[in-house]
Amino acid sequence: MTSKDNSRMETLEEYIIQNQNRFPGATGELSQLLRDIGLASKIISREVNKAGITNILGFDGSTNIHGESVKKLDLFADQQLISALNRSLITCMVISEENDGIVKLSSKGGKYIVYLDPLDGSSNIDVNVSIGSIFSVYMREARYDATVREQDALQPGVRQVAAGYVLYGSSTILAYTTGLGVSVFTLDPSIGEFILSDRKIKIPDHGPIYSINEGSYNSWDMGLKKYIKYCQEEDPDTNRPYSARYIGSMVADIHRTLIKGGIFIYPHSKKYPSGKLRLMYECNPLSFIIEQAGGMATDGHKRIMELEPEAIHQQTPIYIGSKKNVQKVMDFLNEYSTVNV
Ligand code: AHG
Ligand code: MN
Ligand code: MN
């Protein structure tokens, strides 16, 4: 039976348990963690859908560690995800965009460390445009040591044991990987269940779409300027000009890239000398998903998932998407690397 066969729908819960059964030694803890995230995201999805009619929409007045305005839904999503992870006692600490330091959970002996961007694209909340939640899971190295330290969380993306995102769009989608391909589920609101819609999704090798905030054009490196001009040139043989699409919620831009192919870029610029997006809870998890679907993610030179993190909230430039698109932009970056802007 395939996931397209409507005679038997497979829920997220069933799928997770079935996968766990394939590994005789599995303890079921990672499965539980994924189920916790699934449950929290259903609650967040419900609030996102009714945000306009409740008092939850809008600024709460505070700022997060990046000096950005925090909206109430960011905090709601943060609380839901953290308390779901806390309940099952298998996660020892959470690092979240909305919390300056590490958040120690009740289970000091828990073997997992979870990074969260509880609500990505929050500037889009007010205008009813897609937003999402991102998660990234690591094993704790010194797991029998009861002291939970930030240092334990500074692991490169290649060590992720699971990662994924939930997209609150025209429908709510959950995509995750544990390193065996990417599975995608769609929330059926009538029964409140995530239903399997794709079990090994593949990103096209190449796509005629580029996604970047072009407002920063003047401060890009020469190689990037040349690449974007290349995307805009007319050449019917190579399907150019490409289309430009930029939602402003990384999750939504990456989900489109996963389905349709193309490239998403957030480079370094004068305003963001190290890039804007966060390595540990935006770039690594979405790179894991895209790589597992057959795509590629770099910082312009190096593979994102091999970057050695120095700080939990560190930022990085990112070039992510279809392999051929990413390779092409890297060729441009290399060719013009010595040319000043
Ligand atoms: P967040 O809402 O979690 O702070 O993330 C916003 C991010 C990302 O989702 C998006 O791709 C990017 O900011 C958009 O930035 P610009 O407005 O600078 O293009
Ligand atoms: Mn974000
Ligand atoms: Mn966020």
PDB file of N, CA, C and O and ligand atoms in Angstrom, residues 97 117 119-121 134 250 277-278 282, ligand 2:
ATOM      1  N   GLU A  97      15.134  29.823  20.316  1.00  0.00           N
ATOM      2  CA  GLU A  97      15.347  31.213  19.893  1.00  0.00           C
ATOM      3  C   GLU A  97      14.806  32.190  20.931  1.00  0.00           C
ATOM      4  O   GLU A  97      15.335  33.284  21.093  1.00  0.00           O
ATOM      5  N   ASP A 117      13.222  26.564  16.957  1.00  0.00           N
ATOM      6  CA  ASP A 117      12.718  27.885  16.563  1.00  0.00           C
ATOM      7  C   ASP A 117      11.211  27.718  16.661  1.00  0.00           C
ATOM      8  O   ASP A 117      10.575  27.182  15.759  1.00  0.00           O
ATOM      9  N   LEU A 119       8.576  29.565  16.546  1.00  0.00           N
ATOM     10  CA  LEU A 119       7.765  30.149  15.487  1.00  0.00           C
ATOM     11  C   LEU A 119       8.700  30.888  14.540  1.00  0.00           C
ATOM     12  O   LEU A 119       9.332  31.858  14.935  1.00  0.00           O
ATOM     13  N   ASP A 120       8.784  30.381  13.343  1.00  0.00           N
ATOM     14  CA  ASP A 120       9.662  30.980  12.340  1.00  0.00           C
ATOM     15  C   ASP A 120       8.812  31.821  11.386  1.00  0.00           C
ATOM     16  O   ASP A 120       7.747  31.381  10.951  1.00  0.00           O
ATOM     17  N   GLY A 121       9.320  33.004  11.081  1.00  0.00           N
ATOM     18  CA  GLY A 121       8.589  33.895  10.172  1.00  0.00           C
ATOM     19  C   GLY A 121       7.551  34.716  10.906  1.00  0.00           C
ATOM     20  O   GLY A 121       6.520  35.075  10.337  1.00  0.00           O
ATOM     21  N   ILE A 134      10.465  24.904  13.938  1.00  0.00           N
ATOM     22  CA  ILE A 134      11.596  24.079  13.490  1.00  0.00           C
ATOM     23  C   ILE A 134      12.205  23.387  14.708  1.00  0.00           C
ATOM     24  O   ILE A 134      12.323  24.003  15.771  1.00  0.00           O
ATOM     25  N   MET A 250      11.412  31.351   6.576  1.00  0.00           N
ATOM     26  CA  MET A 250      12.335  30.377   6.001  1.00  0.00           C
ATOM     27  C   MET A 250      11.673  29.010   5.820  1.00  0.00           C
ATOM     28  O   MET A 250      11.866  28.348   4.799  1.00  0.00           O
ATOM     29  N   LEU A 277      20.432  34.109   9.658  1.00  0.00           N
ATOM     30  CA  LEU A 277      19.729  32.913  10.142  1.00  0.00           C
ATOM     31  C   LEU A 277      20.606  32.115  11.097  1.00  0.00           C
ATOM     32  O   LEU A 277      21.833  32.110  10.995  1.00  0.00           O
ATOM     33  N   ARG A 278      19.948  31.472  12.041  1.00  0.00           N
ATOM     34  CA  ARG A 278      20.650  30.799  13.130  1.00  0.00           C
ATOM     35  C   ARG A 278      21.051  29.383  12.747  1.00  0.00           C
ATOM     36  O   ARG A 278      20.221  28.596  12.271  1.00  0.00           O
ATOM     37  N   GLU A 282      17.778  26.906  12.789  1.00  0.00           N
ATOM     38  CA  GLU A 282      17.173  27.182  11.484  1.00  0.00           C
ATOM     39  C   GLU A 282      17.954  26.422  10.397  1.00  0.00           C
ATOM     40  O   GLU A 282      17.390  25.612   9.658  1.00  0.00           O
TER      41      GLU A 282
HETATM   42 MN    MN B   2      13.244  31.772  12.451  1.00  0.00          MN
END
